[in-house]
Amino acid sequence: MDDYVIQIKNLHTHFFTDEGIVRALEGIDLDIRKGETLGLVGESGCGKSVTALSIMQLIPQPPGRIVKGEILFGRQNLLALGEPQMRHIRGNSISMIFQEPMTSLNPIMRIGRQVAESIRLHQGLSREKAREQTVAMLAKVGIPDPLMRAENYPHQMSGGMRQRVMIAMALSCNPELLIADEPSTALDVTIQAQILNLMNRLKEHMGTSILLITHDLGVIAEMAQTVAVMYAGLIVEYAQVGHLFRQPAHPYTRGLINSIPKMEQPVPESRRLPAIPGTVPNLLELPEGCFFRNRCTQSMDACAKDVPPLMDLGSGHTVRCWLHA
Amino acid sequence: MLSYISGRILQSILVLIGVTIICFIMFQYMGDPALALAGMDATKEQLEETARMLGLDRPLYEQYVRFLWRAVHGDFGISFMTKTPALQLVLKRMPATLELAGTAMIFATLIGGLVGVFAAVKPRFVASRLAMVGTLMRITLPTFFIGILSIYFFAILLGWLPPFGRGDVIGIGIWSTGLLTVSGLKHLILPALTLGMFQLSMSTRVIRGEMMEVLAEDYIRTARAKGLSVLMVTLRHALKNALIPFVTIAGLQVGQLIAFSIVTETVFQWPGMGNLLLMSIGQNDQPVVITYIMVIAFIFVFINLTVDLTYCLLNPRIAYD
Ligand SMILES: Nc1ncnc2c1ncn2[C@@H]1O[C@H](COP(=O)(O)OP(=O)(O)O)[C@@H](O)[C@H]1O
Ligand code: SF4
Ligand SMILES: [Mg+2]
């Protein structure tokens, strides 16, 4: 167990809305090894952000609540901690960066102060010491002229620069786990590559583990060692990156892989990518049996009866599909 | 920044000139000033003499230029009733009104801010819901009704506070203040609460709305993800962001308070500018009415200017250049 930075067991997070109970997470199991990047992929709305916010315990409450499960971080179960202890972990041992660098920084606070705020909070440094460390951190994430840039307000920076500030803020206290929720999705392609590159470099350098959330399998291939594929609040496949791309076991994963544009056969502008037909089921009224059944081309009678359990395919490759029973 | 300020000042001057024109035109149609000054029983000759003295026989544009020229020099004519300079008369009443409106504003903003922030942070608390219902009720009730009700309750029934007047005042230079005597403070409470109650309700609702919007922003989640407590996030990140739009509204409110104070001053017989205005309108004392309007316009313009500049200072996203 010491090999893992975090182990999520049977996590259920629900939202109790006026329309009914949204079962955003219906029993997630997820282990992240020390020093590795775990990619969490899935279509929008499948529960990736809810997973991240559940780890941070920042689910908006009400309407949300973690109903069941365990999140083991080292030897402690985060779900058993009180809010003061959790505050000590957030931004310190586990930190998070978000999708929207445009809106994730306070618009009326200088970015240097926003980074220093984390450092002062968790390391109890003096104003001057925290400032020094802030400038060093900004330099580390590749912000040119960090001393001057620290005085900038967010609107004076580009999206890419802002995301660098977010990364500086997140890594300023040397966390064991960095949760990155679609960190490059809102950026254009070149900047996206730069940001991912930076994260990879800092991960090597600082030994941080990363939970990288994305809906882009291309990003996973570049960044992650292990992949978890998520669908409608469940992990449906979990494998080493190589395994997953060579032998995708779940029909949903195959669909995702097929929808990656191929370099050797460029898609004409007019043709849409072969996305998976159909839509994610309504989380308010999940169907009996396999949640993917209505979109699956290989569904059988067995698929309608029960939710498939996680089945072990060997060498750490698991899948939730009756095809492998 | 400098060009922005000078631009705004120029704009303010234009607004004031606009007000003088409207005032001037309006009073062409509001009774004969010569008649008001000379009195009902004046002869035809006396009336003509008075009209000539007031310059009413000159062409309109000439009258206006003269009016403007004098106004710029602080001369708004002589009150028909008291035969003293109108400006002096109005300015003498100003401390009473400003102290009333100022107290009402501070009360409304402080309490409204506290209640609004609380209701936004803890929307499900019973107290928050009560505050929302209460403020909505207050907004729909007229001020004079609240005033009379509070006089009946606190002054007559309970006898805790005096029902009307300003109490003892102390003169400091040209300013006469009721804030430094016990009797002055006691007299201030009921009218200030009555006057401020409406703004309090508005502030509570506005601040709550702004605050709820801000609390749903991504950067609030970022601040929480840093490990800050809800209280720290509210104070350090949310409050200032929510208050920036409120500054604009607060400026409007001060203006409204001074305007609404006419009703409150009448109900409580508060010797302020609003009281003077009603009296002067009743007596067709045109110089005083015009002076009142010009003084109020000046205060409004001044407040607006202050608000705009404050807004710029608070909000780094505004580029002045
Ligand atoms: N505050 C909330 N209230 C109600 N439902 C929510 C809330 N936040 C998320 N959900 C639901 O949880 C599901 C998963 O959302 P999310 O984790 O944000 O998806 P994604 O995988 O795109 O990050 C969605 O169906 C969404 O409707
Ligand atoms: S369990 Fe059945 S329906 Fe579900 S993915 Fe496998 S084959 Fe398709
Ligand atoms: Mg998301």
CSV table of N, CA and C and ligand atoms in Angstrom, one decimal, chain A residues 236 249-252 254 289-304 306-308 311 319-324, ligand 2:
chain,number,residue,atom,x,y,z
A,236,VAL,N,-14.9,2.2,-16.1
A,236,VAL,CA,-15.2,1.0,-16.9
A,236,VAL,C,-14.0,0.3,-17.4
A,249,ALA,N,-10.4,-3.1,-24.0
A,249,ALA,CA,-11.3,-4.2,-23.7
A,249,ALA,C,-12.7,-3.8,-23.7
A,250,HIS,N,-13.0,-2.6,-23.3
A,250,HIS,CA,-14.4,-2.1,-23.2
A,250,HIS,C,-14.9,-1.5,-24.5
A,251,PRO,N,-16.1,-1.8,-25.0
A,251,PRO,CA,-16.6,-1.2,-26.2
A,251,PRO,C,-16.5,0.3,-26.2
A,252,TYR,N,-16.7,0.9,-25.0
A,252,TYR,CA,-16.7,2.4,-24.9
A,252,TYR,C,-15.3,2.9,-25.2
A,254,ARG,N,-13.0,1.4,-26.9
A,254,ARG,CA,-12.7,1.2,-28.4
A,254,ARG,C,-13.3,2.4,-29.1
A,289,GLY,N,-28.8,-2.8,-15.5
A,289,GLY,CA,-27.7,-3.5,-16.2
A,289,GLY,C,-26.6,-2.5,-16.6
A,290,CYS,N,-25.9,-2.8,-17.7
A,290,CYS,CA,-24.8,-1.9,-18.1
A,290,CYS,C,-25.2,-0.6,-18.5
A,291,PHE,N,-24.6,0.5,-18.0
A,291,PHE,CA,-25.0,1.9,-18.3
A,291,PHE,C,-24.7,2.2,-19.8
A,292,PHE,N,-23.8,1.4,-20.4
A,292,PHE,CA,-23.4,1.8,-21.8
A,292,PHE,C,-24.3,1.0,-22.8
A,293,ARG,N,-25.3,0.2,-22.3
A,293,ARG,CA,-26.0,-0.7,-23.1
A,293,ARG,C,-26.7,0.0,-24.3
A,294,ASN,N,-27.3,1.2,-24.1
A,294,ASN,CA,-28.0,1.8,-25.2
A,294,ASN,C,-27.2,2.3,-26.3
A,295,ARG,N,-25.8,2.4,-26.1
A,295,ARG,CA,-24.9,2.8,-27.2
A,295,ARG,C,-24.0,1.7,-27.7
A,296,CYS,N,-24.1,0.5,-27.0
A,296,CYS,CA,-23.1,-0.5,-27.3
A,296,CYS,C,-23.6,-1.4,-28.5
A,297,THR,N,-22.6,-1.6,-29.4
A,297,THR,CA,-23.0,-2.4,-30.6
A,297,THR,C,-22.9,-3.9,-30.3
A,298,GLN,N,-22.3,-4.2,-29.1
A,298,GLN,CA,-22.1,-5.7,-28.8
A,298,GLN,C,-22.9,-6.2,-27.6
A,299,SER,N,-24.0,-5.4,-27.3
A,299,SER,CA,-24.7,-5.7,-26.1
A,299,SER,C,-25.4,-7.1,-26.2
A,300,MET,N,-25.6,-7.8,-25.1
A,300,MET,CA,-26.2,-9.1,-25.1
A,300,MET,C,-27.3,-9.2,-24.1
A,301,ASP,N,-28.0,-10.3,-24.0
A,301,ASP,CA,-29.0,-10.4,-23.0
A,301,ASP,C,-28.5,-10.1,-21.5
A,302,ALA,N,-27.3,-10.7,-21.3
A,302,ALA,CA,-26.8,-10.5,-19.9
A,302,ALA,C,-26.6,-9.1,-19.5
A,303,CYS,N,-26.3,-8.2,-20.5
A,303,CYS,CA,-26.0,-6.8,-20.2
A,303,CYS,C,-27.2,-6.1,-19.6
A,304,ALA,N,-28.4,-6.6,-19.9
A,304,ALA,CA,-29.6,-5.9,-19.4
A,304,ALA,C,-29.9,-6.2,-17.9
A,306,ASP,N,-27.6,-7.1,-14.9
A,306,ASP,CA,-26.9,-6.5,-13.8
A,306,ASP,C,-25.7,-5.6,-14.4
A,307,VAL,N,-25.3,-4.7,-13.5
A,307,VAL,CA,-24.1,-3.9,-13.8
A,307,VAL,C,-23.0,-4.8,-13.8
A,308,PRO,N,-22.2,-4.8,-14.9
A,308,PRO,CA,-21.0,-5.7,-14.9
A,308,PRO,C,-20.0,-5.4,-13.8
A,311,MET,N,-13.8,-6.8,-13.9
A,311,MET,CA,-13.2,-8.1,-14.2
A,311,MET,C,-11.7,-7.9,-14.5
A,319,VAL,N,-11.7,-4.4,-16.4
A,319,VAL,CA,-12.7,-3.9,-17.2
A,319,VAL,C,-14.1,-4.2,-16.7
A,320,ARG,N,-15.1,-3.4,-16.9
A,320,ARG,CA,-16.5,-3.6,-16.5
A,320,ARG,C,-17.3,-3.9,-17.7
A,321,CYS,N,-17.3,-5.2,-18.2
A,321,CYS,CA,-18.1,-5.5,-19.4
A,321,CYS,C,-18.3,-7.0,-19.4
A,322,TRP,N,-19.6,-7.4,-19.7
A,322,TRP,CA,-19.9,-8.8,-19.7
A,322,TRP,C,-19.2,-9.6,-20.8
A,323,LEU,N,-18.7,-8.9,-21.8
A,323,LEU,CA,-18.0,-9.6,-22.8
A,323,LEU,C,-16.8,-10.4,-22.3
A,324,HIS,N,-16.3,-9.9,-21.1
A,324,HIS,CA,-15.1,-10.6,-20.6
A,324,HIS,C,-15.4,-11.5,-19.4
C,2,SF4,S1,-21.6,-5.1,-20.7
C,2,SF4,FE1,-22.7,-5.4,-22.6
C,2,SF4,S2,-23.6,-3.5,-23.0
C,2,SF4,FE2,-22.0,-3.1,-21.5
C,2,SF4,S3,-20.3,-2.6,-22.7
C,2,SF4,FE3,-20.1,-4.8,-22.3
C,2,SF4,S4,-21.1,-5.6,-24.1
C,2,SF4,FE4,-21.7,-3.5,-24.1
